[in-house]
mmCIF file of C-alpha atoms in Angstrom:
data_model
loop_
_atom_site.group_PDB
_atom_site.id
_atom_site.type_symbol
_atom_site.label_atom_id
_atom_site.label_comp_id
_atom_site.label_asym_id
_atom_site.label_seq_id
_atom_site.Cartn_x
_atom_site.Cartn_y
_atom_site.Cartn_z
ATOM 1 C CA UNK A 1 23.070 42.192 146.266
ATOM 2 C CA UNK A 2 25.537 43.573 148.433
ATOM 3 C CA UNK A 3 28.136 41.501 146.578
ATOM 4 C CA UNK A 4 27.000 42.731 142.886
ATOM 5 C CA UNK A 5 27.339 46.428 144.535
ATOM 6 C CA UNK A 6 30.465 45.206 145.865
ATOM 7 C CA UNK A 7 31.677 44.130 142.625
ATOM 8 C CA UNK A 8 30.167 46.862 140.849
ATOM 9 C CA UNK A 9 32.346 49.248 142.826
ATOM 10 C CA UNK A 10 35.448 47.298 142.531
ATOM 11 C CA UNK A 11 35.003 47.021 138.521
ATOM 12 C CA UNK A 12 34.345 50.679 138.492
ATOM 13 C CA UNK A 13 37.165 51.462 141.052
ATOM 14 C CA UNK A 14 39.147 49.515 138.374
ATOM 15 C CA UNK A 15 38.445 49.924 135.392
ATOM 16 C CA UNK A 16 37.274 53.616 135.713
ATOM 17 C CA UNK A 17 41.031 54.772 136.160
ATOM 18 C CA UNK A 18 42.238 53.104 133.277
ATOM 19 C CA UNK A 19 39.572 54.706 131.047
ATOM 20 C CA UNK A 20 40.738 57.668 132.742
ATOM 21 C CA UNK A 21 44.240 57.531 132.364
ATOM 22 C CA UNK A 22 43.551 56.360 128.567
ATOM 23 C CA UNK A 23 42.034 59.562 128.122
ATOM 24 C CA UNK A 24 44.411 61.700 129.514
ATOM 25 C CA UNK A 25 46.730 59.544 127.520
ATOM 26 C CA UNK A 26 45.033 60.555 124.618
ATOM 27 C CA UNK A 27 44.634 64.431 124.994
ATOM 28 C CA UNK A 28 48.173 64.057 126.397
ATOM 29 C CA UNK A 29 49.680 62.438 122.839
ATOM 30 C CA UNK A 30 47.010 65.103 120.893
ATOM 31 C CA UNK A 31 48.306 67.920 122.451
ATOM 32 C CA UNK A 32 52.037 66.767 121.906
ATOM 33 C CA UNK A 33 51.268 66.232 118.395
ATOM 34 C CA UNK A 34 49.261 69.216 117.901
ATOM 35 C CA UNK A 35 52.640 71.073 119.119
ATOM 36 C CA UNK A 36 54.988 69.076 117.424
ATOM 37 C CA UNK A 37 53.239 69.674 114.407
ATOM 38 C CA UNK A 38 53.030 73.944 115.170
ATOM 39 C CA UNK A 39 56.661 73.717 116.402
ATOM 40 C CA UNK A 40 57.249 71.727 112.439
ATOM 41 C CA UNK A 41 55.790 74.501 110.682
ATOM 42 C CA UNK A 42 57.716 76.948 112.820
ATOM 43 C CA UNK A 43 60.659 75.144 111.986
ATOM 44 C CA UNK A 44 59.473 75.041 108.388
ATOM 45 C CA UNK A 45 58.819 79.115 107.990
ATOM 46 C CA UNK A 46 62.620 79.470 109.781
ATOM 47 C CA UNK A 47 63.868 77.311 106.894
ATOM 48 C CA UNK A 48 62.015 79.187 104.147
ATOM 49 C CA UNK A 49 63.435 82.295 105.399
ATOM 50 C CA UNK A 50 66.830 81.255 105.219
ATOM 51 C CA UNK A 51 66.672 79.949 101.917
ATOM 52 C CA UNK A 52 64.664 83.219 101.184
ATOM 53 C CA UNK A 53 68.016 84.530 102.426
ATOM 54 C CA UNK A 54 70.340 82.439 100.887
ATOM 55 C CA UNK A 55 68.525 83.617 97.340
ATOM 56 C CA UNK A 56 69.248 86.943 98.151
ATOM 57 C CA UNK A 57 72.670 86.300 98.589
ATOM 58 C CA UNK A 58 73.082 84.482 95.912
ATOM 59 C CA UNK A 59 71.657 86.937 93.843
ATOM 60 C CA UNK A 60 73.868 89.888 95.425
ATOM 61 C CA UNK A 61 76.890 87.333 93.887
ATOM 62 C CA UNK A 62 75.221 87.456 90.782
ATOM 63 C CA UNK A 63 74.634 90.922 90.632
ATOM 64 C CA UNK A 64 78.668 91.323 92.034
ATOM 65 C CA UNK A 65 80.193 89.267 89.487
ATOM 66 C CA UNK A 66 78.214 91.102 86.550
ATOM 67 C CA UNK A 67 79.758 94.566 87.988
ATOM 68 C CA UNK A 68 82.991 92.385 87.935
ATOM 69 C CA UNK A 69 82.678 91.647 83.957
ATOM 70 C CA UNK A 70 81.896 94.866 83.241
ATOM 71 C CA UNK A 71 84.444 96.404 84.590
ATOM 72 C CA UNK A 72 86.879 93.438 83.253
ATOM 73 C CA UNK A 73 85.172 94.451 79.423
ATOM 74 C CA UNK A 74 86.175 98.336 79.945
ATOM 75 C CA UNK A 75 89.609 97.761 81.308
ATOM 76 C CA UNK A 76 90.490 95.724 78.620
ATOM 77 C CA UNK A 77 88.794 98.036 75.825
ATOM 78 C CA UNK A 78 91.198 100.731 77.755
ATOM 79 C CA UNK A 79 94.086 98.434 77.375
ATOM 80 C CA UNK A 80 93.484 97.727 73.615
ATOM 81 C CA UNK A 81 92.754 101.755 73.281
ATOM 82 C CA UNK A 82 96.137 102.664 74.710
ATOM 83 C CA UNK A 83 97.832 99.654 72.448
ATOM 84 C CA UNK A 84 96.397 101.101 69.855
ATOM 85 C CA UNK A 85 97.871 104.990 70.789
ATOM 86 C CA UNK A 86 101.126 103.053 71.356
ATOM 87 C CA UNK A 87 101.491 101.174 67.799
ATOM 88 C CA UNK A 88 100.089 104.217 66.139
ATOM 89 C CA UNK A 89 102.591 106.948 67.747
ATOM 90 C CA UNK A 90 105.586 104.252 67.294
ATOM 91 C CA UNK A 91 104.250 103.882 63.299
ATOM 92 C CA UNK A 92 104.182 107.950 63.229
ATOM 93 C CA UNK A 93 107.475 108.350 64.453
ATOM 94 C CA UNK A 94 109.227 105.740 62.516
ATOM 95 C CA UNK A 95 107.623 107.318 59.732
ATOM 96 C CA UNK A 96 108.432 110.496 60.317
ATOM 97 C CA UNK A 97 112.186 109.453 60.911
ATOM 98 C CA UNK A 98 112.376 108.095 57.435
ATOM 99 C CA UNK A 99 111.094 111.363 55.647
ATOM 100 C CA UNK A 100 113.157 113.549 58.182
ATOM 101 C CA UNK A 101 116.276 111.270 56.578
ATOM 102 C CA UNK A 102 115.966 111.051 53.279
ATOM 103 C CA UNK A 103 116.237 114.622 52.403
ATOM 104 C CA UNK A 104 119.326 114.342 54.698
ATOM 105 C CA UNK A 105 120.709 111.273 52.756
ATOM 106 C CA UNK A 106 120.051 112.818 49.219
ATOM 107 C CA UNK A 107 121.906 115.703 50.127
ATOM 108 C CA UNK A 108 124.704 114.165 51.641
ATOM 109 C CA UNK A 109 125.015 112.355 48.633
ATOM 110 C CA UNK A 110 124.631 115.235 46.307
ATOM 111 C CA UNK A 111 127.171 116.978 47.981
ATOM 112 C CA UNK A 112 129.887 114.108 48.214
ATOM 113 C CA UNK A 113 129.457 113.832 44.485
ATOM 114 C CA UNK A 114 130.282 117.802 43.893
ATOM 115 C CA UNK A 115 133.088 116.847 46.106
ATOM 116 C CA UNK A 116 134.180 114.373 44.094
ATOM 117 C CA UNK A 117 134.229 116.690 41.194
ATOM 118 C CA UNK A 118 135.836 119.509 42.935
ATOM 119 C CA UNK A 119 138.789 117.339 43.974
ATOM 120 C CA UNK A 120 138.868 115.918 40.262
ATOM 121 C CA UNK A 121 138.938 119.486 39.081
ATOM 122 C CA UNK A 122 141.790 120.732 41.732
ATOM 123 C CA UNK A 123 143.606 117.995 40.418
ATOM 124 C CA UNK A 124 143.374 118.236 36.881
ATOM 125 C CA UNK A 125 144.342 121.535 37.494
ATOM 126 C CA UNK A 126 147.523 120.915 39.666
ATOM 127 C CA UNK A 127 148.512 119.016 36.670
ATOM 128 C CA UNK A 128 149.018 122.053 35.256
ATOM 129 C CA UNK A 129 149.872 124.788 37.549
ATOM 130 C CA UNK A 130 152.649 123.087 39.659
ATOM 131 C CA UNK A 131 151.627 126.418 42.257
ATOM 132 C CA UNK A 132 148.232 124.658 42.965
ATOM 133 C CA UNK A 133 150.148 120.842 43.371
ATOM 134 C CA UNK A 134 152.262 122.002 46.017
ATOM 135 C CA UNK A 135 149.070 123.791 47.951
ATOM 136 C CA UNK A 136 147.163 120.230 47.232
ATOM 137 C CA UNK A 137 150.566 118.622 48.220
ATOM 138 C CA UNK A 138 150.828 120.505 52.001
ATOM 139 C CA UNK A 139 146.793 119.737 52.672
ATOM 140 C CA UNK A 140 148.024 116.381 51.724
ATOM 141 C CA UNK A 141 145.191 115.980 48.855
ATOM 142 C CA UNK A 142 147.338 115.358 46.026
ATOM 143 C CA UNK A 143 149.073 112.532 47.096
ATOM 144 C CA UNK A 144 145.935 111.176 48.297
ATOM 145 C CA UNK A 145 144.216 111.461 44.964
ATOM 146 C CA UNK A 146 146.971 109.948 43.165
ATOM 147 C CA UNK A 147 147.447 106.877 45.429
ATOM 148 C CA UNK A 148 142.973 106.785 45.075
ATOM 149 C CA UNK A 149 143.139 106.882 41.232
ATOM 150 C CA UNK A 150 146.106 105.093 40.498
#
């Protein structure tokens, strides 16, 4: 009997550790898991927050480069405003130039042609009154006319 007791306290003192140790081994690896997994989900909520961030930002670019177009669309309504002032005020004065003119030309014409008539009529006139050739004569008309009509 004292053998069997013998044994029986050698299996225990060796097997009884290793159930032991298995157990530990097994809260040991539960607990580690259990942690890994609450440090994963940690990790997890970190990453949703900085894509929660990076949405916000990316939104804030959005929100930027419609300001950017908007401002882009009134500029260049401004520029094709002030074209438009530009062409119209260059149209208004070249207009205005050709009306200021031709009342200029048409009397400059008008008055070359009574002239014209005046010199034909001093001459026709010198023809006859040799006082009046020798006045056209010294202002040097008379020569000029017949040298022009000749």
């Amino acid at each position: 009997m004292i053998k069997k007791m013998i044994g029986g306290v050698i299996c225990f003192l060796i097997f009884t550790p290793q159930v032991y140790s298995e157990e530990v081994y097994k809260i040991g690896i539960e607990e580690r898991l259990i942690r890994l997994e609450e440090g994963q989900k940690t990790l997890n909520q970190r990453l949703d927050d900085i894509n929660q961030r990076f949405n916000d930002m990316n939104q804030r670019f959005d929100d930027m480069n419609q300001r950017l177009n908007d401002m882009m669309g009134i500029m260049l309504s401004g520029f094709g405003v002030l074209l438009a002032g530009m062409f119209s005020l260059t149209g208004f004065v070249i207009w205005d130039r050709r009306t200021a003119i031709a009342p200029v030309a048409k009397k400059t014409r008008k008055l070359e042609e009574e002239e014209e008539l005046i010199v034909k009529a001093l001459l026709e006139y010198a023809n006859v009154e040799p006082k009046m050739q020798k006045v056209l004569t010294r202002l040097g008309l008379y020569k000029r006319e017949l040298l022009i009509s000749t």
